[in-house]
């Protein structure tokens, strides 16, 4: 079946560091990918929609200069958390659609901890 | 986007059938209903999707009444490993975004 892979699965870094998270569709081409954020005991919150070859669409309240999204190919989208601070610590999850009229498939998430 | 409402939590015992109902009064004509399962520190996993009536796969059934304003996920003979959060979402499957509700935390006890 369709597989979405995220890397890294877990990262710890110092405050002020920029962190890049990769989301790959392993066996299909994904023109659209989505990035979510999840805090402990809470639901997933959509951050942005990533479209291949165009700028990402950010949800209200999400800083586009803070969370840089690049979708340079049909199989890879990246989320860069720039100058990360402790409040950016969270679980980040991506998803992808491999065709219309099919459900989204999710990666296994990236646990980001900023010290 | 249609909003969904689910019970916050449910308890069950191993071997029982579990039914989780989701309300989506504002569902649009083109919207599908999709259920996901999420374990701690993992991404959501697709369970089942339907548009109307009944859909069944190897892990669950989905019942959707004629007015489509609600849906029920049925998990037959649950086991301890079915303890997870279950999310109901509606969307048109045309590349549009999905908005997650609070989900239902299912706890299966021995």
Tab-separated table of C-alpha atoms in Angstrom:
chain	number	residue	atom	x	y	z
A	1	UNK	CA	0.000	0.000	0.000
A	2	UNK	CA	0.863	3.678	-0.072
A	3	UNK	CA	3.646	4.635	2.313
A	4	UNK	CA	4.648	8.026	3.628
A	5	UNK	CA	8.013	8.267	5.356
A	6	UNK	CA	9.193	10.995	7.699
A	7	UNK	CA	12.754	11.697	8.745
A	8	UNK	CA	14.004	12.128	11.363
A	9	UNK	CA	11.594	10.433	13.726
A	10	UNK	CA	13.061	12.203	16.722
A	11	UNK	CA	15.314	15.221	17.156
A	12	UNK	CA	16.641	17.180	20.108
A	13	UNK	CA	18.458	20.442	19.561
A	14	UNK	CA	19.386	23.682	21.211
A	15	UNK	CA	17.292	26.820	21.112
A	16	UNK	CA	18.064	28.929	18.060
A	17	UNK	CA	18.805	25.967	15.806
A	18	UNK	CA	16.949	25.434	12.561
A	19	UNK	CA	15.580	21.947	12.033
A	20	UNK	CA	14.527	20.334	8.768
A	21	UNK	CA	11.971	17.530	8.615
A	22	UNK	CA	11.507	15.480	5.464
A	23	UNK	CA	8.319	13.862	4.250
A	24	UNK	CA	8.579	11.384	1.404
A	25	UNK	CA	5.994	9.447	-0.510
A	26	UNK	CA	7.751	6.154	-1.149
A	27	UNK	CA	5.678	4.453	-3.810
A	28	UNK	CA	3.550	7.166	-5.335
A	29	UNK	CA	3.692	10.723	-6.549
A	30	UNK	CA	2.026	13.258	-4.304
A	31	UNK	CA	1.115	16.616	-5.737
A	32	UNK	CA	-0.275	17.698	-2.385
A	33	UNK	CA	1.127	17.115	1.076
A	34	UNK	CA	-0.048	18.446	4.399
A	35	UNK	CA	1.813	19.328	7.582
A	36	UNK	CA	0.264	18.967	11.008
A	37	UNK	CA	1.338	19.695	14.526
A	38	UNK	CA	0.175	17.816	17.609
A	39	UNK	CA	0.680	18.667	21.252
A	40	UNK	CA	0.354	16.008	23.979
A	41	UNK	CA	-3.202	14.801	24.548
A	42	UNK	CA	-4.501	17.047	21.773
A	43	UNK	CA	-5.737	16.516	18.250
A	44	UNK	CA	-3.793	17.199	15.082
A	45	UNK	CA	-3.714	20.817	13.987
A	46	UNK	CA	-3.243	21.544	10.297
A	47	UNK	CA	-0.358	23.926	9.723
A	48	UNK	CA	-0.095	24.180	5.961
A	49	UNK	CA	-0.835	22.629	2.605
A	50	UNK	CA	2.199	21.947	0.444
A	51	UNK	CA	1.755	21.883	-3.328
A	52	UNK	CA	4.465	20.647	-5.647
A	53	UNK	CA	6.051	23.504	-7.549
A	54	UNK	CA	4.196	26.294	-5.798
A	55	UNK	CA	4.132	28.137	-2.508
A	56	UNK	CA	2.593	26.480	0.500
A	57	UNK	CA	-0.736	27.653	1.872
A	58	UNK	CA	-0.548	28.321	5.586
A	59	UNK	CA	-3.402	28.120	8.065
A	60	UNK	CA	-4.338	31.196	10.030
A	61	UNK	CA	-1.968	31.815	12.893
A	62	UNK	CA	0.919	29.789	11.462
A	63	UNK	CA	4.000	31.892	10.773
A	64	UNK	CA	5.233	31.166	7.261
A	65	UNK	CA	8.663	32.642	8.001
A	66	UNK	CA	8.982	30.406	11.025
A	67	UNK	CA	7.844	27.205	9.353
A	68	UNK	CA	9.346	27.057	5.874
A	69	UNK	CA	7.846	24.495	3.537
A	70	UNK	CA	9.411	23.341	0.296
A	71	UNK	CA	7.793	20.853	-2.076
A	72	UNK	CA	10.363	20.650	-4.826
A	73	UNK	CA	9.419	17.257	-6.205
A	74	UNK	CA	6.421	14.960	-6.401
A	75	UNK	CA	7.842	12.714	-3.694
A	76	UNK	CA	9.387	15.108	-1.188
A	77	UNK	CA	8.174	17.948	0.986
A	78	UNK	CA	10.276	19.499	3.727
A	79	UNK	CA	9.340	21.533	6.777
A	80	UNK	CA	12.065	23.694	8.294
A	81	UNK	CA	11.507	25.113	11.749
A	82	UNK	CA	13.720	28.181	11.741
A	83	UNK	CA	15.417	29.453	14.888
A	84	UNK	CA	13.502	26.957	16.974
A	85	UNK	CA	12.585	27.729	20.565
A	86	UNK	CA	11.218	25.522	23.349
A	87	UNK	CA	7.639	26.479	22.491
A	88	UNK	CA	8.152	24.884	19.064
A	89	UNK	CA	8.634	21.508	20.714
A	90	UNK	CA	5.869	19.277	19.391
A	91	UNK	CA	5.014	16.250	17.284
A	92	UNK	CA	5.024	17.121	13.587
A	93	UNK	CA	3.192	14.878	11.137
A	94	UNK	CA	2.893	14.999	7.366
A	95	UNK	CA	0.366	13.409	5.070
A	96	UNK	CA	0.032	12.912	1.349
A	97	UNK	CA	-2.577	12.108	-1.253
A	98	UNK	CA	-1.492	9.932	-4.130
A	99	UNK	CA	-4.597	10.521	-6.186
A	100	UNK	CA	-7.959	12.201	-6.035
A	101	UNK	CA	-10.841	10.291	-4.471
A	102	UNK	CA	-8.391	8.486	-2.212
A	103	UNK	CA	-7.785	9.116	1.487
A	104	UNK	CA	-4.728	10.849	2.852
A	105	UNK	CA	-1.896	8.703	4.155
A	106	UNK	CA	0.161	9.868	7.104
A	107	UNK	CA	3.791	9.593	8.068
A	108	UNK	CA	4.810	8.344	11.493
A	109	UNK	CA	5.647	11.811	12.745
A	110	UNK	CA	8.719	13.625	14.037
A	111	UNK	CA	9.147	14.360	17.705
A	112	UNK	CA	10.920	17.715	18.032
A	113	UNK	CA	12.354	18.758	21.387
A	114	UNK	CA	14.033	22.143	21.745
A	115	UNK	CA	16.172	22.649	24.827
B	1	UNK	CA	-15.510	22.469	6.162
B	2	UNK	CA	-17.917	20.207	7.969
B	3	UNK	CA	-17.358	19.944	11.692
B	4	UNK	CA	-17.448	16.551	13.360
B	5	UNK	CA	-18.471	15.641	16.883
B	6	UNK	CA	-17.502	12.402	18.606
B	7	UNK	CA	-17.578	11.108	22.184
B	8	UNK	CA	-14.368	12.049	23.963
B	9	UNK	CA	-13.777	8.582	25.348
B	10	UNK	CA	-15.169	5.048	25.414
B	11	UNK	CA	-14.347	1.952	27.397
B	12	UNK	CA	-14.735	-1.621	26.255
B	13	UNK	CA	-13.555	-5.137	27.036
B	14	UNK	CA	-11.709	-7.601	24.891
B	15	UNK	CA	-13.912	-9.525	22.505
B	16	UNK	CA	-16.719	-6.978	22.473
B	17	UNK	CA	-18.003	-5.078	19.467
B	18	UNK	CA	-17.379	-1.350	19.698
B	19	UNK	CA	-19.432	1.253	17.881
B	20	UNK	CA	-18.220	4.854	17.712
B	21	UNK	CA	-20.673	7.373	16.335
B	22	UNK	CA	-19.671	10.629	14.701
B	23	UNK	CA	-21.980	13.543	14.017
B	24	UNK	CA	-21.421	15.702	10.924
B	25	UNK	CA	-24.587	17.718	10.414
B	26	UNK	CA	-23.066	20.062	7.823
B	27	UNK	CA	-21.604	17.420	5.542
B	28	UNK	CA	-21.499	18.534	1.908
B	29	UNK	CA	-22.779	16.572	-1.051
B	30	UNK	CA	-19.293	15.735	-2.297
B	31	UNK	CA	-17.828	14.853	1.108
B	32	UNK	CA	-16.625	11.390	2.021
B	33	UNK	CA	-16.395	10.137	5.608
B	34	UNK	CA	-13.036	8.777	6.679
B	35	UNK	CA	-11.916	7.201	9.932
B	36	UNK	CA	-8.362	7.083	11.215
B	37	UNK	CA	-6.731	5.349	14.182
B	38	UNK	CA	-3.823	6.874	16.063
B	39	UNK	CA	-1.518	5.282	18.604
B	40	UNK	CA	0.700	7.431	20.857
B	41	UNK	CA	3.702	8.925	19.052
B	42	UNK	CA	2.566	7.624	15.669
B	43	UNK	CA	0.827	9.188	12.714
B	44	UNK	CA	-2.848	8.413	12.069
B	45	UNK	CA	-3.533	5.179	10.217
B	46	UNK	CA	-6.358	4.905	7.690
B	47	UNK	CA	-9.131	2.539	8.762
B	48	UNK	CA	-12.075	2.955	6.418
B	49	UNK	CA	-13.830	5.406	4.135
B	50	UNK	CA	-17.362	5.627	2.844
B	51	UNK	CA	-19.899	7.847	1.150
B	52	UNK	CA	-23.240	6.229	1.952
B	53	UNK	CA	-24.897	3.071	3.291
B	54	UNK	CA	-22.406	0.481	4.519
B	55	UNK	CA	-18.761	-0.210	3.851
B	56	UNK	CA	-16.840	-3.159	5.253
B	57	UNK	CA	-13.193	-4.124	5.107
B	58	UNK	CA	-11.007	-6.575	6.966
B	59	UNK	CA	-10.797	-4.474	10.124
B	60	UNK	CA	-14.018	-2.477	10.449
B	61	UNK	CA	-17.427	-1.552	9.126
B	62	UNK	CA	-18.795	1.898	8.507
B	63	UNK	CA	-22.515	2.581	8.663
B	64	UNK	CA	-23.879	5.764	7.118
B	65	UNK	CA	-27.610	6.575	7.249
B	66	UNK	CA	-29.441	8.035	4.288
B	67	UNK	CA	-29.193	11.639	5.496
B	68	UNK	CA	-25.404	11.225	5.996
B	69	UNK	CA	-25.470	13.513	9.016
B	70	UNK	CA	-23.780	10.891	11.132
B	71	UNK	CA	-21.729	7.748	10.754
B	72	UNK	CA	-20.810	4.812	12.960
B	73	UNK	CA	-17.511	2.992	12.986
B	74	UNK	CA	-17.925	-0.602	14.108
B	75	UNK	CA	-14.951	-2.586	15.383
B	76	UNK	CA	-15.799	-6.284	15.800
B	77	UNK	CA	-14.296	-8.203	18.716
B	78	UNK	CA	-11.788	-5.624	19.904
B	79	UNK	CA	-8.490	-6.576	21.495
B	80	UNK	CA	-6.133	-4.709	23.805
B	81	UNK	CA	-4.189	-3.514	20.770
B	82	UNK	CA	-7.221	-1.568	19.571
B	83	UNK	CA	-6.712	0.895	22.414
B	84	UNK	CA	-6.112	4.140	20.527
B	85	UNK	CA	-7.663	7.435	19.496
B	86	UNK	CA	-10.134	7.242	16.617
B	87	UNK	CA	-10.813	10.246	14.408
B	88	UNK	CA	-13.757	10.837	12.114
B	89	UNK	CA	-13.198	13.312	9.276
B	90	UNK	CA	-15.213	14.543	6.336
B	91	UNK	CA	-13.784	15.896	3.113
B	92	UNK	CA	-14.232	15.814	-0.643
B	93	UNK	CA	-11.116	13.759	-1.470
B	94	UNK	CA	-10.213	16.365	-4.098
B	95	UNK	CA	-6.972	17.429	-2.499
B	96	UNK	CA	-8.655	19.565	0.092
B	97	UNK	CA	-7.469	19.856	3.634
B	98	UNK	CA	-8.834	17.783	6.497
B	99	UNK	CA	-9.627	19.275	9.867
B	100	UNK	CA	-9.286	16.917	12.794
B	101	UNK	CA	-11.790	17.027	15.616
B	102	UNK	CA	-11.009	15.916	19.138
B	103	UNK	CA	-11.280	12.206	18.395
B	104	UNK	CA	-12.499	9.364	20.591
B	105	UNK	CA	-10.070	7.743	23.000
B	106	UNK	CA	-10.967	4.056	23.101
B	107	UNK	CA	-9.702	2.027	26.013
B	108	UNK	CA	-9.973	-1.754	25.742
B	109	UNK	CA	-9.616	-3.637	29.011
B	110	UNK	CA	-8.865	-7.321	29.583
